[in-house]
Short mmCIF file of C-alpha atoms in Angstrom, two decimals:
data_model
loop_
_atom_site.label_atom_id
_atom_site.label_comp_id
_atom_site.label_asym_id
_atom_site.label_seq_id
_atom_site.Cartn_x
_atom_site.Cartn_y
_atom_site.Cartn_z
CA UNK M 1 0.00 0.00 0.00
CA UNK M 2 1.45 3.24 -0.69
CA UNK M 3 0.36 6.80 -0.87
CA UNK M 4 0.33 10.02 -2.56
CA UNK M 5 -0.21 13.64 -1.55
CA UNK M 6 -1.11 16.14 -3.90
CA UNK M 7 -1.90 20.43 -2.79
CA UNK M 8 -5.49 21.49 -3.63
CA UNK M 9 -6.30 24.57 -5.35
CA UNK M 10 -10.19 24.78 -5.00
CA UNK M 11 -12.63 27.58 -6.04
CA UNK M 12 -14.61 29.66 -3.51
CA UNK M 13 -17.32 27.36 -4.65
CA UNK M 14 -16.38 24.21 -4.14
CA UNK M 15 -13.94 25.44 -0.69
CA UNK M 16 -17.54 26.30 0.95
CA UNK M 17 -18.39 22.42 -0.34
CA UNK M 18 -15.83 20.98 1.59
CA UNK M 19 -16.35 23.09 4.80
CA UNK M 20 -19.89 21.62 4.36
CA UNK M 21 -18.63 18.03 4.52
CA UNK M 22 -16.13 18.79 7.20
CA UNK M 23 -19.09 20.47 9.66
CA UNK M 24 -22.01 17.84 8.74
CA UNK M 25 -19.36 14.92 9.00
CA UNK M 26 -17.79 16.50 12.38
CA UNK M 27 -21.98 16.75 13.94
CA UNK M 28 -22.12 12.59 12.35
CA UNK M 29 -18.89 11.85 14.73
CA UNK M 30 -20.10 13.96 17.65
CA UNK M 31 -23.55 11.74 17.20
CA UNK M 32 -21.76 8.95 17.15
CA UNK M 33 -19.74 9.40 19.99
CA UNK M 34 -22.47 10.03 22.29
CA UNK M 35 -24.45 6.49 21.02
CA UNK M 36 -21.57 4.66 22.12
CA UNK M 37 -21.32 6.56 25.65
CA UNK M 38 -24.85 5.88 25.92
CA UNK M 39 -24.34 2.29 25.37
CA UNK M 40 -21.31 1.84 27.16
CA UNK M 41 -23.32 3.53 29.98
CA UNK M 42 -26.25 1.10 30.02
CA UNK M 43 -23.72 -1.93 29.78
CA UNK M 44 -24.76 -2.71 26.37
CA UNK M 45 -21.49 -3.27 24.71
CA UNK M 46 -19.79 -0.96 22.03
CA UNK M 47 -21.59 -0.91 18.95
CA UNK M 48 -19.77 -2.87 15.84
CA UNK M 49 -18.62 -0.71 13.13
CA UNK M 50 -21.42 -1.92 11.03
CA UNK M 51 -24.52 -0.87 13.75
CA UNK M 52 -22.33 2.80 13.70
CA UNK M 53 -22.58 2.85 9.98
CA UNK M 54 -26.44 2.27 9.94
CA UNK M 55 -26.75 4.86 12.51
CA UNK M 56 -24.85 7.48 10.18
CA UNK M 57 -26.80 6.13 7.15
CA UNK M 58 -30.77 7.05 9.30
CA UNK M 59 -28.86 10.53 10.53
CA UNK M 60 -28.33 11.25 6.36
CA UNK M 61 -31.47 10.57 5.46
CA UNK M 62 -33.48 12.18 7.91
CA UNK M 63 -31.79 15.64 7.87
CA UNK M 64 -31.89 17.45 4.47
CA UNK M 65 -28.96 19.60 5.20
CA UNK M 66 -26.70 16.48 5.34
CA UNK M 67 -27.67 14.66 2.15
CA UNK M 68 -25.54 17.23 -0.13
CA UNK M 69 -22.53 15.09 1.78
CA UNK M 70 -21.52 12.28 -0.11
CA UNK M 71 -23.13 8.67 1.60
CA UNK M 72 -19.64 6.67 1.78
CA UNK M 73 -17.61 9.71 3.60
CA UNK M 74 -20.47 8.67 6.52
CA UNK M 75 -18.93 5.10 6.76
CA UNK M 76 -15.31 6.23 7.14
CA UNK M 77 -16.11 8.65 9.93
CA UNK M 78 -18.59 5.35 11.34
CA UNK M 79 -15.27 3.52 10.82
CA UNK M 80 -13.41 6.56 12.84
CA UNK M 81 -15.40 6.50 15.88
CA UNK M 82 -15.66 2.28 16.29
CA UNK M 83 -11.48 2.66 16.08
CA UNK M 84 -11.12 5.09 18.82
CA UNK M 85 -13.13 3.58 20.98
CA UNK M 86 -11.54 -0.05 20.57
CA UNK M 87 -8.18 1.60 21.12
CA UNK M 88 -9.44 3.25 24.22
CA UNK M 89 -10.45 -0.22 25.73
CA UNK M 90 -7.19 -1.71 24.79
CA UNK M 91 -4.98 0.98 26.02
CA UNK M 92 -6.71 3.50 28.63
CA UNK M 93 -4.81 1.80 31.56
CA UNK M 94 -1.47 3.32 29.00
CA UNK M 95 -3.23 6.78 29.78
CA UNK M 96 -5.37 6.72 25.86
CA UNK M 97 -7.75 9.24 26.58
CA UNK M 98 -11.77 8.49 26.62
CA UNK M 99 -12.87 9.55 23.35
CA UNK M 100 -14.17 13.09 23.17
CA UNK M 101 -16.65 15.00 20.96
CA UNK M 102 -15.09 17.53 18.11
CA UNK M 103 -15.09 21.38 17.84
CA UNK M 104 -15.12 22.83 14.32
CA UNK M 105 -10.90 23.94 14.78
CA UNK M 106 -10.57 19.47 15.58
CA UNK M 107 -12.05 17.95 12.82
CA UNK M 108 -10.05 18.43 9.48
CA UNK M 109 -10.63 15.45 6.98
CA UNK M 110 -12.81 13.21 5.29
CA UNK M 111 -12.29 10.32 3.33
CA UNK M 112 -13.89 9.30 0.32
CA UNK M 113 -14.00 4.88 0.92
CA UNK M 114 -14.36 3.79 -2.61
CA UNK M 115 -11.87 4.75 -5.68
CA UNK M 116 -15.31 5.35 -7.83
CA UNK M 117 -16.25 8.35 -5.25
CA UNK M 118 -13.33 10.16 -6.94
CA UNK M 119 -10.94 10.20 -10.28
CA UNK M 120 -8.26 12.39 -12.38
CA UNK M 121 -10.07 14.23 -15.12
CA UNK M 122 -7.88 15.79 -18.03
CA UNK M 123 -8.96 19.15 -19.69
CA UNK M 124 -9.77 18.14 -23.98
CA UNK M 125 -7.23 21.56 -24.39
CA UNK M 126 -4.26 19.92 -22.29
CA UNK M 127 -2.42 16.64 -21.48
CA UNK M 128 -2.15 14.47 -18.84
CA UNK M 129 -4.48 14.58 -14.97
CA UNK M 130 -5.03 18.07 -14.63
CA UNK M 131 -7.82 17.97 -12.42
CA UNK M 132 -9.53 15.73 -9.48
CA UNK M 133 -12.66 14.58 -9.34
CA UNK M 134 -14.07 14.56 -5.71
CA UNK M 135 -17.21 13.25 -5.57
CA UNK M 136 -20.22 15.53 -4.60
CA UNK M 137 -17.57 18.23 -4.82
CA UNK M 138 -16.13 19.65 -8.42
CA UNK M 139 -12.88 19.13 -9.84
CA UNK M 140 -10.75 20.90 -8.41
CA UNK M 141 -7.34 21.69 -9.32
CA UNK M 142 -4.48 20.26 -7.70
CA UNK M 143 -0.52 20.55 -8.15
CA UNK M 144 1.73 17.23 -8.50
CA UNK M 145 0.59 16.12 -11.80
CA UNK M 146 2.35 12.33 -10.48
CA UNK M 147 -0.59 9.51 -10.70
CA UNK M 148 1.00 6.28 -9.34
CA UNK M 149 0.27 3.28 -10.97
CA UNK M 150 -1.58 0.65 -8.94
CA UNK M 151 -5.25 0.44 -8.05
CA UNK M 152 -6.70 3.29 -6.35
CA UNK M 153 -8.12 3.01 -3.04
CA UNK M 154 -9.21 5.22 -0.27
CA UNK M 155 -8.72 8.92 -0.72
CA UNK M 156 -8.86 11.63 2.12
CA UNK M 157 -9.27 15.85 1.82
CA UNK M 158 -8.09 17.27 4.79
CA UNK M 159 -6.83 21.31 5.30
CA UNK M 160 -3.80 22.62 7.03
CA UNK M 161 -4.32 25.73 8.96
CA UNK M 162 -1.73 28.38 7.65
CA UNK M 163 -2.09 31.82 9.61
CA UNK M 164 -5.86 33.06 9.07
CA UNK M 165 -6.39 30.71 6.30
CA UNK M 166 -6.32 26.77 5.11
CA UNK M 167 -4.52 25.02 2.96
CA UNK M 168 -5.97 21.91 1.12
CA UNK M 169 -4.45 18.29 0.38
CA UNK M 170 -5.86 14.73 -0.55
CA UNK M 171 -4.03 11.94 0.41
CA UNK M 172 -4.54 9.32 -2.45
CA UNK M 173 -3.83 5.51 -1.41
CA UNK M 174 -3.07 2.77 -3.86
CA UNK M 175 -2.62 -1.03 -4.06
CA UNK M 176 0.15 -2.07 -5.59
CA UNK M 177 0.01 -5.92 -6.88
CA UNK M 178 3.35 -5.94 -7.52
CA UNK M 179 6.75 -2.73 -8.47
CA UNK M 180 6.84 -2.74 -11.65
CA UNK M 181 9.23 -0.17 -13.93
CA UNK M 182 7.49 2.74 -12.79
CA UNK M 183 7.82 1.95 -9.38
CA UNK M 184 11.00 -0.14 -9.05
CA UNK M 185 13.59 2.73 -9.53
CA UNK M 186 16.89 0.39 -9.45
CA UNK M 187 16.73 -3.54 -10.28
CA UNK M 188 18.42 -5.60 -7.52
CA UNK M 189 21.95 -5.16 -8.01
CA UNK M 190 24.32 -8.33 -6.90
CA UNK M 191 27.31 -5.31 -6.83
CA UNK M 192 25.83 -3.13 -4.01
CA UNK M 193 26.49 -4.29 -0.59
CA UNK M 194 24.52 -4.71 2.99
CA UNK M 195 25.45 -1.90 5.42
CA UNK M 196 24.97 -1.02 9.13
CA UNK M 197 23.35 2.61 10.16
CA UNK M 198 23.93 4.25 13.23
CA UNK M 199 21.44 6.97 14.08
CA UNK M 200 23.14 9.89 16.08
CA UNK M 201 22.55 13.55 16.57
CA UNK M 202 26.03 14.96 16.54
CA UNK M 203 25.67 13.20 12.70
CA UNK M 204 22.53 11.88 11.31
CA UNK M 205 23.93 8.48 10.13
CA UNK M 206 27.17 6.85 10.30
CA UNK M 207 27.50 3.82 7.77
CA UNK M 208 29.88 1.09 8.56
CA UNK M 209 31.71 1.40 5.67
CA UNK M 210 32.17 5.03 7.17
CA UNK M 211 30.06 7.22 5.11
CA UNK M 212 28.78 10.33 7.80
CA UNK M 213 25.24 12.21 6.91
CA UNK M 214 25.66 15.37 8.49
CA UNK M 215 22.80 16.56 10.99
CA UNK M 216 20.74 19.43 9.57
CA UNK M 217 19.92 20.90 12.77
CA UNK M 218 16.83 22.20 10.97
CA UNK M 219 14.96 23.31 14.30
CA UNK M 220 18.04 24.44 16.40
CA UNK M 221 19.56 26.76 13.10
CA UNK M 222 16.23 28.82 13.26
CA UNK M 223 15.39 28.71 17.20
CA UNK M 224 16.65 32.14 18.36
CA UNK M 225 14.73 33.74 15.02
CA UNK M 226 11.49 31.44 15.95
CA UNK M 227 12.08 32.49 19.64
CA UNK M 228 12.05 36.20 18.87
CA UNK M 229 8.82 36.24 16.76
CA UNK M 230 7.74 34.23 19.45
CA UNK M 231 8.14 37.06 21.99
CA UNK M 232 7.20 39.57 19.83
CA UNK M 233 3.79 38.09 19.50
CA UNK M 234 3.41 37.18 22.95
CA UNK M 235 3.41 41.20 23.62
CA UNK M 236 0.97 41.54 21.03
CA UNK M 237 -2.87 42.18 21.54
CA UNK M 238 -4.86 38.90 20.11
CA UNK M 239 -6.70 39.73 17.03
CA UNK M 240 -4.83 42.98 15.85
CA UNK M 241 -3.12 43.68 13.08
CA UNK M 242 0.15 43.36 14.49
CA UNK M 243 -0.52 39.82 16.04
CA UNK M 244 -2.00 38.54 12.51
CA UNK M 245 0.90 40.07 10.63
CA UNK M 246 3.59 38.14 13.32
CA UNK M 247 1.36 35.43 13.70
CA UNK M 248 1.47 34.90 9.88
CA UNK M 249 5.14 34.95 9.63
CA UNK M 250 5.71 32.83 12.49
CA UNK M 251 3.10 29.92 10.93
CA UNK M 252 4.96 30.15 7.48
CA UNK M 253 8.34 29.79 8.68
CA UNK M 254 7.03 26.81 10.51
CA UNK M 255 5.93 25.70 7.41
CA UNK M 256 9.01 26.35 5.87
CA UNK M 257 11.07 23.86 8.21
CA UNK M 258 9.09 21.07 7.99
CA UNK M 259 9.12 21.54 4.02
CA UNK M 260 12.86 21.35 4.40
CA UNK M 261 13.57 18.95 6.66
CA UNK M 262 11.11 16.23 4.76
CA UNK M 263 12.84 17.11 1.31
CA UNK M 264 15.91 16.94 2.98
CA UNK M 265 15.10 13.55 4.15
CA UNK M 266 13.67 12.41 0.96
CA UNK M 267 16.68 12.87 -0.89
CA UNK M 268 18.67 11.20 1.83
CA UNK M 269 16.71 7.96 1.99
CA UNK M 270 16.68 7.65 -1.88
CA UNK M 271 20.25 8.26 -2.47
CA UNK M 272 20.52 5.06 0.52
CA UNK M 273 18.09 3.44 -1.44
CA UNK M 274 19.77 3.22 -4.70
CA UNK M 275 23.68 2.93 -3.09
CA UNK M 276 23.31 0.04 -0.99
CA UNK M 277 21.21 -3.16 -0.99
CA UNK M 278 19.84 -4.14 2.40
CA UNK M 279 19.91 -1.72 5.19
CA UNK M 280 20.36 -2.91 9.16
CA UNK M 281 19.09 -0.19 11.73
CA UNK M 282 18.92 0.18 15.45
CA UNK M 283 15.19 -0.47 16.76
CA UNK M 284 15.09 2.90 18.64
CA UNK M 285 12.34 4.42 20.33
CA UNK M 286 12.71 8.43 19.91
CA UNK M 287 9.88 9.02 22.27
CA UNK M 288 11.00 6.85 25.09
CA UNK M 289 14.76 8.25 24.62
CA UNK M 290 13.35 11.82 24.65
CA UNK M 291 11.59 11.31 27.43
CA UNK M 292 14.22 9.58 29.48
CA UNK M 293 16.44 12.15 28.67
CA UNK M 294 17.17 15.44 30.18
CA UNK M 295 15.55 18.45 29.43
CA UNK M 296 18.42 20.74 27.11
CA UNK M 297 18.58 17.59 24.77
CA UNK M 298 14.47 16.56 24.20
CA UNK M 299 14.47 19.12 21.34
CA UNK M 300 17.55 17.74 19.53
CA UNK M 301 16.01 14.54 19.45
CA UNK M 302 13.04 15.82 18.34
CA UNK M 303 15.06 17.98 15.69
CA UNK M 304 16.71 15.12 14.57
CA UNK M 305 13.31 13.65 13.16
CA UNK M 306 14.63 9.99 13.38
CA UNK M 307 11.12 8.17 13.18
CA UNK M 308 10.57 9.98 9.68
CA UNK M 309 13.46 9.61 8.39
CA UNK M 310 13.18 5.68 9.29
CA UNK M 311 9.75 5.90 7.67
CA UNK M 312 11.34 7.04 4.78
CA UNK M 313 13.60 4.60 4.11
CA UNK M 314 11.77 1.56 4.75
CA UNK M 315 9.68 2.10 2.12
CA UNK M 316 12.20 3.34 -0.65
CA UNK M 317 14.41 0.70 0.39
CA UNK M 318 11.65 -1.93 -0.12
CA UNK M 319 11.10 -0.21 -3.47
CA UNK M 320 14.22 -1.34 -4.95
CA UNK M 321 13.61 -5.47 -3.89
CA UNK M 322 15.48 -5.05 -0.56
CA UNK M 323 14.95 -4.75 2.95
CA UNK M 324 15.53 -2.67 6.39
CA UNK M 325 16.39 -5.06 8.96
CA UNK M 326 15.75 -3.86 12.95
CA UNK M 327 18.13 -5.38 15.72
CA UNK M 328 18.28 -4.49 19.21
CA UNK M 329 20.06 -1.48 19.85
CA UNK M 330 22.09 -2.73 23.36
CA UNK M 331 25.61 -2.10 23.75
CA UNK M 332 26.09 -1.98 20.10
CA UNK M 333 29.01 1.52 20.86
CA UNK M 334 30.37 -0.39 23.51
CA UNK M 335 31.43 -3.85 22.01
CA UNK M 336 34.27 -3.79 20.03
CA UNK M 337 33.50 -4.30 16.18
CA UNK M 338 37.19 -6.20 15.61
CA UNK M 339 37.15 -8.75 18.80
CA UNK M 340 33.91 -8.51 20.42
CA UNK M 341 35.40 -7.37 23.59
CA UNK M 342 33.15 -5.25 26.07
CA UNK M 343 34.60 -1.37 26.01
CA UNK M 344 32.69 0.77 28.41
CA UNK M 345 32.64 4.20 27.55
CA UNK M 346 30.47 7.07 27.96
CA UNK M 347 28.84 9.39 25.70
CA UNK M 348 31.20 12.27 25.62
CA UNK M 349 33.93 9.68 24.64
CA UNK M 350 33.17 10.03 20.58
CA UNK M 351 36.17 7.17 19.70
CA UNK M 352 36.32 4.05 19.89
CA UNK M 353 39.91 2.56 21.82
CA UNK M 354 40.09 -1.28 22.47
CA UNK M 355 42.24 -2.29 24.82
CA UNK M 356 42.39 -5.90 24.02
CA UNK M 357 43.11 -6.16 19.72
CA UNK M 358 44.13 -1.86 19.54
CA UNK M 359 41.17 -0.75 17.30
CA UNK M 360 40.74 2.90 17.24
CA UNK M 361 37.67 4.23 14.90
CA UNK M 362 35.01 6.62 15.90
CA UNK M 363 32.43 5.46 18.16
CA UNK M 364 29.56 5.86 15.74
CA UNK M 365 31.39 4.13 12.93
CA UNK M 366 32.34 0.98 15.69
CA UNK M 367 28.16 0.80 15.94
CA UNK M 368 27.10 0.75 12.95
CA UNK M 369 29.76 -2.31 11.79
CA UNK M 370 28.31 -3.74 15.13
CA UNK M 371 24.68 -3.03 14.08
CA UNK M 372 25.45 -4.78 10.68
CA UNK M 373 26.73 -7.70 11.88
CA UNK M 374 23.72 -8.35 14.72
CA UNK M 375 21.47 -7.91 11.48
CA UNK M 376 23.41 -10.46 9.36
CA UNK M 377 23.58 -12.88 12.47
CA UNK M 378 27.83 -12.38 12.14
CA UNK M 379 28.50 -11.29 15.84
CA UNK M 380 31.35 -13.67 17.24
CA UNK M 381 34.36 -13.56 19.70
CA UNK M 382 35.09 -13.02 23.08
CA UNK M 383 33.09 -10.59 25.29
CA UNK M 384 29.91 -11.18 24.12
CA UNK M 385 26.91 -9.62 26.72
CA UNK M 386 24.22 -11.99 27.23
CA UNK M 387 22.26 -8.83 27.86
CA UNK M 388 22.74 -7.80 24.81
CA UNK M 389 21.44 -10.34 22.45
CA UNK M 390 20.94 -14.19 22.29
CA UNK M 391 23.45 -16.66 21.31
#
């Protein structure tokens, strides 16, 4: 299953269309919501997904003023509620909040459930998709004129709040039976090797066969100019002309980081993609680290954006007929890559010294051979930590 994301460009008309489906859809899941409290109350069990649907379908039909909505956006948001409810009773002792009703500024998407609800229309003056085809809607314009190949599936509108105004999306998802040349970018090559990553922030990656990605710093570059608009609109009345004018600024620069840092990371995992055939990572969890760390270094994990970048290159990597293996991340900077012997260190030592066979590399460089070798099942010699893995 992948996906594609393409920018909206709608008409005045057809924006006040979708506002339409986002209000009527958000009252639906408000409805809904309260049915299953009422059950839950009474003891009666959570409705199925299929009793919600019905429910949605009898709220269409008899109010007029929701029947300019298209019928199968009322099953995904049926789907919607029956998910976060189940996920409350599975994980509310984790602290998963009880499932609460939506104001206008919570509920941003809707999601067309069958490929026929929409399509890509081309103009009889031009060439290729130029428009969408939502269904109830228009066509509306829209920017990325790339149309995967695959069957189409599911697609969902949703609006990102810029400043005092929105911008619109679809996320398109497709089935893909199998990559074929439009999709498979590089055939599996029997000349590119395995490799070992090691996720850090001082550098982004360190390869075991010593290539270093740099660390953007995205976030930390821009804080003290994010920090100062921050102020500056902090000692601004709310709803001035000042405060819309900073606030503006301050939401588009946002914008403009995240923009960066996921082309940035786009390029990265396709160049790892195409270099290197299978790809063995540590099995990290960036909000458990962040949170167990202490408080000056949460934001440069967070600036780091490890779980996209992982994201990222899973999939491209899977693209190309190979695969990103996870291992356990334990003591893989403090075992020696050479002889296996145990070397504690700790984290403001950046090189690696063994004292038993004399290897000296960087610390980073030392994990990721480590890494690789727990992925290919290669880790021998003396020291092993039983802690560390089995075997």
């Amino acid at each position: 299953m992948r996906s594609v994301t393409y920018r909206l460009y709608p008409k005045r008309e057809y924006e006040e269309k979708m506002l339409h489906f986002l209000d009527g859809l958000r009252r639906t899941y408000n409805h809904l919501v309260e049915m299953c409290r009422i059950y839950l109350g009474f003891r009666m069990g959570l409705p199925s997904e299929f009793d919600l649907m019905g429910m949605a379908t009898r709220m269409r039909q008899e109010d007029p003023w929701l029947q300019d909505i298209h019928s199968h956006c009322f099953a995904s948001v049926a789907k919607r509620v029956h998910e976060a409810f189940v996920s409350w009773m599975k994980m509310h002792s984790e602290g998963t909040g009880f499932p609460r009703f939506k104001n206008d500024m919570m509920f941003d998407s809707f999601t067309y459930t069958y490929k026929t609800d929409y399509g890509f229309v081309s103009k009889d003056c031009g060439s290729g998709m130029e428009r969408i085809r939502l269904g109830m809607i228009g066509l509306v314009k829209y920017s990325n004129p790339y149309v995967m190949e695959g069957e189409r599936k599911t697609a969902t509108v949703f609006r990102r709040r810029v400043n005092d105004h929105y911008e619109w999306y679809v996320t398109v998802v497709y089935a893909l039976e199998d990559l074929g040349e439009d999709i498979m970018y590089l055939d599996p090559s029997e000349g590119r090797d395995d490799v070992g990553l090691d996720l850090g922030l001082e550098n982004l990656a360190t390869m075991s066969d010593g290539t270093v990605i740099p660390n953007d710093r995205t976030y930390r570059r821009k804080e003290e100019e994010l920090s100062a608009l921050q102020r500056r609109l902090s000692g601004c009345e709310k709803g001035t002309a000042e405060y819309n004018r900073i606030h503006g600024k301050l939401s588009h620069k946002y914008k403009k980081l995240r923009n960066h840092r996921k082309d940035m990371f786009h390029k990265i995992s396709r160049e790892l993609s195409l270099r290197y055939a299978d790809i063995v990572m540590e099995d990290l969890s960036v909000r458990e680290m962040a949170a167990d760390s202490p408080k000056g270094m949460r934001k440069s994990y967070r600036d780091a954006g490890w779980g996209i970048f992982t994201r990222m290159t899973c999939y491209k990597v899977e693209e190309t007929g190979h695969r990103v293996v996870f291992v356990n991340p334990a003591y893989t900077s403090q075992i020696c890559s050479s002889c296996g012997t145990l070397v504690p260190k700790d984290l403001s030592v950046r090189m690696h010294e063994c004292p038993h066979c004399g290897l000296r590399m960087s610390r980073d460089r030392n994990a990721a051979i480590n890494i690789l070798n727990r992925g290919l099942g290669l880790q021998t010699g003396a020291g092993k930590c039983p802690k560390c893995y089995d075997g």
